[in-house]
């Protein structure tokens, strides 16, 4: 079966940053070991979002 896609499409950058924010929120109430894991994952997602933003920027030009 096909999953229904939402009518509002979010960019990869938006999805990554929203998930990172969600993980940081969850980390606030988590035990220390899980908190550390959630924060590490949030950092990874933020790094990926920054890289995606850079790669999709209008200033980025292909090599010549």
N, CA, C and O atoms as a Maestro MAE file, in Angstrom:
{
 s_m_m2io_version
 :::
 2.0.0
}

f_m_ct {
 s_m_title
 :::
 protein
 m_atom[256] {
  # First column is atom index #
  i_m_mmod_type
  r_m_x_coord
  r_m_y_coord
  r_m_z_coord
  i_m_residue_number
  s_m_chain_name
  s_m_pdb_residue_name
  s_m_pdb_atom_name
  i_m_atomic_number
  :::
  1 25 0.831 -1.182 0.000 1 A "UNK " " N  " 7
  2 3 0.000 0.000 0.000 1 A "UNK " " CA " 6
  3 2 0.878 1.250 0.000 1 A "UNK " " C  " 6
  4 15 1.980 1.258 0.548 1 A "UNK " " O  " 8
  5 25 0.376 2.270 -0.609 2 A "UNK " " N  " 7
  6 3 1.104 3.532 -0.665 2 A "UNK " " CA " 6
  7 2 0.749 4.388 0.533 2 A "UNK " " C  " 6
  8 15 -0.403 4.450 0.965 2 A "UNK " " O  " 8
  9 25 1.768 5.044 1.057 3 A "UNK " " N  " 7
  10 3 1.509 5.990 2.142 3 A "UNK " " CA " 6
  11 2 1.027 7.292 1.534 3 A "UNK " " C  " 6
  12 15 1.465 7.689 0.454 3 A "UNK " " O  " 8
  13 25 0.131 7.945 2.231 4 A "UNK " " N  " 7
  14 3 -0.363 9.233 1.762 4 A "UNK " " CA " 6
  15 2 0.663 10.303 2.093 4 A "UNK " " C  " 6
  16 15 1.137 10.392 3.225 4 A "UNK " " O  " 8
  17 25 1.000 11.112 1.103 5 A "UNK " " N  " 7
  18 3 1.921 12.206 1.341 5 A "UNK " " CA " 6
  19 2 1.124 13.415 1.788 5 A "UNK " " C  " 6
  20 15 -0.001 13.640 1.343 5 A "UNK " " O  " 8
  21 25 1.730 14.187 2.674 6 A "UNK " " N  " 7
  22 3 1.049 15.387 3.126 6 A "UNK " " CA " 6
  23 2 0.970 16.378 1.977 6 A "UNK " " C  " 6
  24 15 1.765 16.323 1.039 6 A "UNK " " O  " 8
  25 25 0.020 17.269 2.059 7 A "UNK " " N  " 7
  26 3 -0.162 18.251 0.995 7 A "UNK " " CA " 6
  27 2 0.906 19.332 1.040 7 A "UNK " " C  " 6
  28 15 1.187 19.976 0.029 7 A "UNK " " O  " 8
  29 25 1.491 19.529 2.196 8 A "UNK " " N  " 7
  30 3 2.576 20.505 2.297 8 A "UNK " " CA " 6
  31 2 3.886 19.738 2.305 8 A "UNK " " C  " 6
  32 15 4.158 18.953 3.214 8 A "UNK " " O  " 8
  33 25 4.680 19.972 1.295 9 A "UNK " " N  " 7
  34 3 5.973 19.300 1.194 9 A "UNK " " CA " 6
  35 2 7.020 20.143 1.893 9 A "UNK " " C  " 6
  36 15 7.152 21.342 1.647 9 A "UNK " " O  " 8
  37 25 7.755 19.490 2.764 10 A "UNK " " N  " 7
  38 3 8.814 20.186 3.486 10 A "UNK " " CA " 6
  39 2 10.149 19.835 2.845 10 A "UNK " " C  " 6
  40 15 10.342 18.732 2.335 10 A "UNK " " O  " 8
  41 25 11.045 20.776 2.881 11 A "UNK " " N  " 7
  42 3 12.381 20.528 2.344 11 A "UNK " " CA " 6
  43 2 13.125 19.570 3.275 11 A "UNK " " C  " 6
  44 15 12.763 19.391 4.438 11 A "UNK " " O  " 8
  45 25 14.159 18.971 2.734 12 A "UNK " " N  " 7
  46 3 14.991 18.091 3.547 12 A "UNK " " CA " 6
  47 2 15.557 18.855 4.732 12 A "UNK " " C  " 6
  48 15 15.601 18.338 5.847 12 A "UNK " " O  " 8
  49 25 15.991 20.091 4.489 13 A "UNK " " N  " 7
  50 3 16.521 20.928 5.561 13 A "UNK " " CA " 6
  51 2 15.491 21.085 6.682 13 A "UNK " " C  " 6
  52 15 15.828 20.940 7.857 13 A "UNK " " O  " 8
  53 25 14.251 21.379 6.328 14 A "UNK " " N  " 7
  54 3 13.190 21.557 7.332 14 A "UNK " " CA " 6
  55 2 12.946 20.271 8.109 14 A "UNK " " C  " 6
  56 15 12.819 20.296 9.333 14 A "UNK " " O  " 8
  57 25 12.882 19.155 7.405 15 A "UNK " " N  " 7
  58 3 12.632 17.875 8.080 15 A "UNK " " CA " 6
  59 2 13.761 17.532 9.033 15 A "UNK " " C  " 6
  60 15 13.512 17.062 10.143 15 A "UNK " " O  " 8
  61 25 15.001 17.760 8.617 16 A "UNK " " N  " 7
  62 3 16.142 17.455 9.477 16 A "UNK " " CA " 6
  63 2 16.163 18.341 10.721 16 A "UNK " " C  " 6
  64 15 16.390 17.857 11.830 16 A "UNK " " O  " 8
  65 25 15.925 19.635 10.534 17 A "UNK " " N  " 7
  66 3 15.964 20.538 11.691 17 A "UNK " " CA " 6
  67 2 14.790 20.289 12.635 17 A "UNK " " C  " 6
  68 15 14.944 20.395 13.852 17 A "UNK " " O  " 8
  69 25 13.626 19.961 12.089 18 A "UNK " " N  " 7
  70 3 12.481 19.648 12.952 18 A "UNK " " CA " 6
  71 2 12.732 18.384 13.771 18 A "UNK " " C  " 6
  72 15 12.406 18.334 14.957 18 A "UNK " " O  " 8
  73 25 13.306 17.373 13.143 19 A "UNK " " N  " 7
  74 3 13.613 16.139 13.867 19 A "UNK " " CA " 6
  75 2 14.671 16.387 14.940 19 A "UNK " " C  " 6
  76 15 14.572 15.840 16.038 19 A "UNK " " O  " 8
  77 25 15.673 17.196 14.640 20 A "UNK " " N  " 7
  78 3 16.700 17.530 15.636 20 A "UNK " " CA " 6
  79 2 16.075 18.246 16.823 20 A "UNK " " C  " 6
  80 15 16.410 17.954 17.971 20 A "UNK " " O  " 8
  81 25 15.180 19.171 16.558 21 A "UNK " " N  " 7
  82 3 14.494 19.898 17.623 21 A "UNK " " CA " 6
  83 2 13.654 18.943 18.472 21 A "UNK " " C  " 6
  84 15 13.637 19.038 19.700 21 A "UNK " " O  " 8
  85 25 12.965 18.030 17.808 22 A "UNK " " N  " 7
  86 3 12.150 17.046 18.519 22 A "UNK " " CA " 6
  87 2 13.019 16.169 19.428 22 A "UNK " " C  " 6
  88 15 12.645 15.884 20.566 22 A "UNK " " O  " 8
  89 25 14.162 15.751 18.924 23 A "UNK " " N  " 7
  90 3 15.068 14.924 19.733 23 A "UNK " " CA " 6
  91 2 15.592 15.698 20.939 23 A "UNK " " C  " 6
  92 15 15.710 15.143 22.032 23 A "UNK " " O  " 8
  93 25 15.903 16.964 20.745 24 A "UNK " " N  " 7
  94 3 16.373 17.779 21.878 24 A "UNK " " CA " 6
  95 2 15.270 17.943 22.925 24 A "UNK " " C  " 6
  96 15 15.548 17.933 24.125 24 A "UNK " " O  " 8
  97 25 14.031 18.093 22.479 25 A "UNK " " N  " 7
  98 3 12.909 18.177 23.419 25 A "UNK " " CA " 6
  99 2 12.767 16.884 24.212 25 A "UNK " " C  " 6
  100 15 12.578 16.911 25.428 25 A "UNK " " O  " 8
  101 25 12.860 15.752 23.519 26 A "UNK " " N  " 7
  102 3 12.769 14.455 24.191 26 A "UNK " " CA " 6
  103 2 13.920 14.247 25.161 26 A "UNK " " C  " 6
  104 15 13.751 13.620 26.207 26 A "UNK " " O  " 8
  105 25 15.087 14.771 24.817 27 A "UNK " " N  " 7
  106 3 16.275 14.592 25.659 27 A "UNK " " CA " 6
  107 2 16.121 15.270 27.012 27 A "UNK " " C  " 6
  108 15 16.696 14.819 28.003 27 A "UNK " " O  " 8
  109 25 15.349 16.347 27.059 28 A "UNK " " N  " 7
  110 3 15.184 17.077 28.326 28 A "UNK " " CA " 6
  111 2 14.604 16.207 29.438 28 A "UNK " " C  " 6
  112 15 14.957 16.369 30.606 28 A "UNK " " O  " 8
  113 25 13.717 15.287 29.076 29 A "UNK " " N  " 7
  114 3 13.057 14.459 30.081 29 A "UNK " " CA " 6
  115 2 13.641 13.052 30.167 29 A "UNK " " C  " 6
  116 15 13.150 12.226 30.936 29 A "UNK " " O  " 8
  117 25 14.672 12.774 29.397 30 A "UNK " " N  " 7
  118 3 15.221 11.420 29.329 30 A "UNK " " CA " 6
  119 2 16.296 11.198 30.387 30 A "UNK " " C  " 6
  120 15 16.927 12.148 30.850 30 A "UNK " " O  " 8
  121 25 16.499 9.935 30.768 31 A "UNK " " N  " 7
  122 3 17.622 9.590 31.653 31 A "UNK " " CA " 6
  123 2 18.951 9.931 30.967 31 A "UNK " " C  " 6
  124 15 19.005 10.047 29.743 31 A "UNK " " O  " 8
  125 25 19.999 10.087 31.740 32 A "UNK " " N  " 7
  126 3 21.285 10.592 31.235 32 A "UNK " " CA " 6
  127 2 21.795 9.839 30.007 32 A "UNK " " C  " 6
  128 15 22.175 10.468 29.020 32 A "UNK " " O  " 8
  129 25 21.810 8.523 30.048 33 A "UNK " " N  " 7
  130 3 22.357 7.750 28.928 33 A "UNK " " CA " 6
  131 2 21.548 7.986 27.653 33 A "UNK " " C  " 6
  132 15 22.123 8.186 26.583 33 A "UNK " " O  " 8
  133 25 20.237 7.964 27.760 34 A "UNK " " N  " 7
  134 3 19.394 8.212 26.591 34 A "UNK " " CA " 6
  135 2 19.505 9.674 26.155 34 A "UNK " " C  " 6
  136 15 19.502 9.969 24.960 34 A "UNK " " O  " 8
  137 25 19.602 10.578 27.115 35 A "UNK " " N  " 7
  138 3 19.756 12.004 26.794 35 A "UNK " " CA " 6
  139 2 20.995 12.234 25.935 35 A "UNK " " C  " 6
  140 15 20.943 12.945 24.932 35 A "UNK " " O  " 8
  141 25 22.103 11.629 26.336 36 A "UNK " " N  " 7
  142 3 23.338 11.770 25.565 36 A "UNK " " CA " 6
  143 2 23.168 11.233 24.144 36 A "UNK " " C  " 6
  144 15 23.635 11.849 23.186 36 A "UNK " " O  " 8
  145 25 22.503 10.092 24.008 37 A "UNK " " N  " 7
  146 3 22.274 9.492 22.695 37 A "UNK " " CA " 6
  147 2 21.393 10.391 21.834 37 A "UNK " " C  " 6
  148 15 21.673 10.589 20.652 37 A "UNK " " O  " 8
  149 25 20.328 10.936 22.426 38 A "UNK " " N  " 7
  150 3 19.418 11.804 21.686 38 A "UNK " " CA " 6
  151 2 20.093 13.104 21.254 38 A "UNK " " C  " 6
  152 15 19.876 13.582 20.141 38 A "UNK " " O  " 8
  153 25 20.903 13.665 22.128 39 A "UNK " " N  " 7
  154 3 21.611 14.903 21.794 39 A "UNK " " CA " 6
  155 2 22.643 14.652 20.699 39 A "UNK " " C  " 6
  156 15 22.806 15.478 19.800 39 A "UNK " " O  " 8
  157 25 23.342 13.515 20.766 40 A "UNK " " N  " 7
  158 3 24.298 13.172 19.706 40 A "UNK " " CA " 6
  159 2 23.585 13.047 18.365 40 A "UNK " " C  " 6
  160 15 24.078 13.539 17.350 40 A "UNK " " O  " 8
  161 25 22.439 12.398 18.359 41 A "UNK " " N  " 7
  162 3 21.674 12.231 17.111 41 A "UNK " " CA " 6
  163 2 21.173 13.587 16.604 41 A "UNK " " C  " 6
  164 15 21.185 13.842 15.400 41 A "UNK " " O  " 8
  165 25 20.738 14.448 17.512 42 A "UNK " " N  " 7
  166 3 20.281 15.784 17.122 42 A "UNK " " CA " 6
  167 2 21.431 16.558 16.474 42 A "UNK " " C  " 6
  168 15 21.225 17.254 15.480 42 A "UNK " " O  " 8
  169 25 22.624 16.444 17.025 43 A "UNK " " N  " 7
  170 3 23.791 17.114 16.435 43 A "UNK " " CA " 6
  171 2 24.082 16.591 15.033 43 A "UNK " " C  " 6
  172 15 24.406 17.361 14.129 43 A "UNK " " O  " 8
  173 25 23.964 15.281 14.862 44 A "UNK " " N  " 7
  174 3 24.177 14.696 13.541 44 A "UNK " " CA " 6
  175 2 23.164 15.242 12.536 44 A "UNK " " C  " 6
  176 15 23.520 15.572 11.405 44 A "UNK " " O  " 8
  177 25 21.917 15.333 12.950 45 A "UNK " " N  " 7
  178 3 20.878 15.848 12.059 45 A "UNK " " CA " 6
  179 2 21.109 17.324 11.737 45 A "UNK " " C  " 6
  180 15 20.883 17.758 10.608 45 A "UNK " " O  " 8
  181 25 21.555 18.087 12.720 46 A "UNK " " N  " 7
  182 3 21.850 19.503 12.480 46 A "UNK " " CA " 6
  183 2 23.017 19.663 11.511 46 A "UNK " " C  " 6
  184 15 23.003 20.552 10.659 46 A "UNK " " O  " 8
  185 25 24.020 18.810 11.638 47 A "UNK " " N  " 7
  186 3 25.143 18.837 10.706 47 A "UNK " " CA " 6
  187 2 24.672 18.484 9.302 47 A "UNK " " C  " 6
  188 15 25.060 19.133 8.331 47 A "UNK " " O  " 8
  189 25 23.838 17.455 9.196 48 A "UNK " " N  " 7
  190 3 23.301 17.067 7.890 48 A "UNK " " CA " 6
  191 2 22.464 18.199 7.291 48 A "UNK " " C  " 6
  192 15 22.538 18.455 6.089 48 A "UNK " " O  " 8
  193 25 21.674 18.871 8.116 49 A "UNK " " N  " 7
  194 3 20.855 19.989 7.633 49 A "UNK " " CA " 6
  195 2 21.745 21.115 7.127 49 A "UNK " " C  " 6
  196 15 21.457 21.710 6.088 49 A "UNK " " O  " 8
  197 25 22.822 21.415 7.847 50 A "UNK " " N  " 7
  198 3 23.746 22.460 7.411 50 A "UNK " " CA " 6
  199 2 24.411 22.090 6.085 50 A "UNK " " C  " 6
  200 15 24.563 22.935 5.203 50 A "UNK " " O  " 8
  201 25 24.803 20.826 5.951 51 A "UNK " " N  " 7
  202 3 25.418 20.374 4.710 51 A "UNK " " CA " 6
  203 2 24.417 20.437 3.560 51 A "UNK " " C  " 6
  204 15 24.770 20.862 2.459 51 A "UNK " " O  " 8
  205 25 23.190 20.026 3.796 52 A "UNK " " N  " 7
  206 3 22.157 20.061 2.760 52 A "UNK " " CA " 6
  207 2 21.890 21.495 2.344 52 A "UNK " " C  " 6
  208 15 21.728 21.777 1.157 52 A "UNK " " O  " 8
  209 25 21.842 22.404 3.309 53 A "UNK " " N  " 7
  210 3 21.641 23.807 2.993 53 A "UNK " " CA " 6
  211 2 22.765 24.362 2.140 53 A "UNK " " C  " 6
  212 15 22.530 25.130 1.207 53 A "UNK " " O  " 8
  213 25 23.980 23.972 2.464 54 A "UNK " " N  " 7
  214 3 25.128 24.430 1.690 54 A "UNK " " CA " 6
  215 2 25.087 23.839 0.282 54 A "UNK " " C  " 6
  216 15 25.299 24.557 -0.696 54 A "UNK " " O  " 8
  217 25 24.818 22.541 0.172 55 A "UNK " " N  " 7
  218 3 24.811 21.892 -1.127 55 A "UNK " " CA " 6
  219 2 23.710 22.399 -2.044 55 A "UNK " " C  " 6
  220 15 23.871 22.393 -3.264 55 A "UNK " " O  " 8
  221 25 22.610 22.831 -1.482 56 A "UNK " " N  " 7
  222 3 21.491 23.297 -2.310 56 A "UNK " " CA " 6
  223 2 21.486 24.815 -2.476 56 A "UNK " " C  " 6
  224 15 20.551 25.365 -3.059 56 A "UNK " " O  " 8
  225 25 22.499 25.491 -1.982 57 A "UNK " " N  " 7
  226 3 22.524 26.954 -2.065 57 A "UNK " " CA " 6
  227 2 22.739 27.404 -3.503 57 A "UNK " " C  " 6
  228 15 23.365 26.708 -4.302 57 A "UNK " " O  " 8
  229 25 22.216 28.562 -3.810 58 A "UNK " " N  " 7
  230 3 22.356 29.124 -5.152 58 A "UNK " " CA " 6
  231 2 23.796 29.519 -5.439 58 A "UNK " " C  " 6
  232 15 24.204 29.568 -6.599 58 A "UNK " " O  " 8
  233 25 24.570 29.802 -4.400 59 A "UNK " " N  " 7
  234 3 25.957 30.224 -4.585 59 A "UNK " " CA " 6
  235 2 26.867 29.065 -4.961 59 A "UNK " " C  " 6
  236 15 27.936 29.283 -5.531 59 A "UNK " " O  " 8
  237 25 26.464 27.844 -4.655 60 A "UNK " " N  " 7
  238 3 27.289 26.692 -4.965 60 A "UNK " " CA " 6
  239 2 27.276 26.464 -6.466 60 A "UNK " " C  " 6
  240 15 26.215 26.328 -7.075 60 A "UNK " " O  " 8
  241 25 28.446 26.423 -7.046 61 A "UNK " " N  " 7
  242 3 28.556 26.231 -8.480 61 A "UNK " " CA " 6
  243 2 29.302 24.916 -8.741 61 A "UNK " " C  " 6
  244 15 30.229 24.572 -8.008 61 A "UNK " " O  " 8
  245 25 28.898 24.188 -9.778 62 A "UNK " " N  " 7
  246 3 29.605 22.942 -10.084 62 A "UNK " " CA " 6
  247 2 31.043 23.219 -10.523 62 A "UNK " " C  " 6
  248 15 31.335 24.287 -11.060 62 A "UNK " " O  " 8
  249 25 31.925 22.270 -10.300 63 A "UNK " " N  " 7
  250 3 33.308 22.463 -10.720 63 A "UNK " " CA " 6
  251 2 33.388 22.596 -12.245 63 A "UNK " " C  " 6
  252 15 32.576 22.019 -12.969 63 A "UNK " " O  " 8
  253 25 34.358 23.348 -12.714 64 A "UNK " " N  " 7
  254 3 34.522 23.522 -14.169 64 A "UNK " " CA " 6
  255 2 35.796 22.882 -14.652 64 A "UNK " " C  " 6
  256 15 36.098 22.930 -15.845 64 A "UNK " " O  " 8
  :::
 }
 m_bond[255] {
  # First column is bond index #
  i_m_from
  i_m_to
  i_m_order
  :::
  1 1 2 1
  2 2 3 1
  3 3 4 2
  4 3 5 1
  5 5 6 1
  6 6 7 1
  7 7 8 2
  8 7 9 1
  9 9 10 1
  10 10 11 1
  11 11 12 2
  12 11 13 1
  13 13 14 1
  14 14 15 1
  15 15 16 2
  16 15 17 1
  17 17 18 1
  18 18 19 1
  19 19 20 2
  20 19 21 1
  21 21 22 1
  22 22 23 1
  23 23 24 2
  24 23 25 1
  25 25 26 1
  26 26 27 1
  27 27 28 2
  28 27 29 1
  29 29 30 1
  30 30 31 1
  31 31 32 2
  32 31 33 1
  33 33 34 1
  34 34 35 1
  35 35 36 2
  36 35 37 1
  37 37 38 1
  38 38 39 1
  39 39 40 2
  40 39 41 1
  41 41 42 1
  42 42 43 1
  43 43 44 2
  44 43 45 1
  45 45 46 1
  46 46 47 1
  47 47 48 2
  48 47 49 1
  49 49 50 1
  50 50 51 1
  51 51 52 2
  52 51 53 1
  53 53 54 1
  54 54 55 1
  55 55 56 2
  56 55 57 1
  57 57 58 1
  58 58 59 1
  59 59 60 2
  60 59 61 1
  61 61 62 1
  62 62 63 1
  63 63 64 2
  64 63 65 1
  65 65 66 1
  66 66 67 1
  67 67 68 2
  68 67 69 1
  69 69 70 1
  70 70 71 1
  71 71 72 2
  72 71 73 1
  73 73 74 1
  74 74 75 1
  75 75 76 2
  76 75 77 1
  77 77 78 1
  78 78 79 1
  79 79 80 2
  80 79 81 1
  81 81 82 1
  82 82 83 1
  83 83 84 2
  84 83 85 1
  85 85 86 1
  86 86 87 1
  87 87 88 2
  88 87 89 1
  89 89 90 1
  90 90 91 1
  91 91 92 2
  92 91 93 1
  93 93 94 1
  94 94 95 1
  95 95 96 2
  96 95 97 1
  97 97 98 1
  98 98 99 1
  99 99 100 2
  100 99 101 1
  101 101 102 1
  102 102 103 1
  103 103 104 2
  104 103 105 1
  105 105 106 1
  106 106 107 1
  107 107 108 2
  108 107 109 1
  109 109 110 1
  110 110 111 1
  111 111 112 2
  112 111 113 1
  113 113 114 1
  114 114 115 1
  115 115 116 2
  116 115 117 1
  117 117 118 1
  118 118 119 1
  119 119 120 2
  120 119 121 1
  121 121 122 1
  122 122 123 1
  123 123 124 2
  124 123 125 1
  125 125 126 1
  126 126 127 1
  127 127 128 2
  128 127 129 1
  129 129 130 1
  130 130 131 1
  131 131 132 2
  132 131 133 1
  133 133 134 1
  134 134 135 1
  135 135 136 2
  136 135 137 1
  137 137 138 1
  138 138 139 1
  139 139 140 2
  140 139 141 1
  141 141 142 1
  142 142 143 1
  143 143 144 2
  144 143 145 1
  145 145 146 1
  146 146 147 1
  147 147 148 2
  148 147 149 1
  149 149 150 1
  150 150 151 1
  151 151 152 2
  152 151 153 1
  153 153 154 1
  154 154 155 1
  155 155 156 2
  156 155 157 1
  157 157 158 1
  158 158 159 1
  159 159 160 2
  160 159 161 1
  161 161 162 1
  162 162 163 1
  163 163 164 2
  164 163 165 1
  165 165 166 1
  166 166 167 1
  167 167 168 2
  168 167 169 1
  169 169 170 1
  170 170 171 1
  171 171 172 2
  172 171 173 1
  173 173 174 1
  174 174 175 1
  175 175 176 2
  176 175 177 1
  177 177 178 1
  178 178 179 1
  179 179 180 2
  180 179 181 1
  181 181 182 1
  182 182 183 1
  183 183 184 2
  184 183 185 1
  185 185 186 1
  186 186 187 1
  187 187 188 2
  188 187 189 1
  189 189 190 1
  190 190 191 1
  191 191 192 2
  192 191 193 1
  193 193 194 1
  194 194 195 1
  195 195 196 2
  196 195 197 1
  197 197 198 1
  198 198 199 1
  199 199 200 2
  200 199 201 1
  201 201 202 1
  202 202 203 1
  203 203 204 2
  204 203 205 1
  205 205 206 1
  206 206 207 1
  207 207 208 2
  208 207 209 1
  209 209 210 1
  210 210 211 1
  211 211 212 2
  212 211 213 1
  213 213 214 1
  214 214 215 1
  215 215 216 2
  216 215 217 1
  217 217 218 1
  218 218 219 1
  219 219 220 2
  220 219 221 1
  221 221 222 1
  222 222 223 1
  223 223 224 2
  224 223 225 1
  225 225 226 1
  226 226 227 1
  227 227 228 2
  228 227 229 1
  229 229 230 1
  230 230 231 1
  231 231 232 2
  232 231 233 1
  233 233 234 1
  234 234 235 1
  235 235 236 2
  236 235 237 1
  237 237 238 1
  238 238 239 1
  239 239 240 2
  240 239 241 1
  241 241 242 1
  242 242 243 1
  243 243 244 2
  244 243 245 1
  245 245 246 1
  246 246 247 1
  247 247 248 2
  248 247 249 1
  249 249 250 1
  250 250 251 1
  251 251 252 2
  252 251 253 1
  253 253 254 1
  254 254 255 1
  255 255 256 2
  :::
 }
}
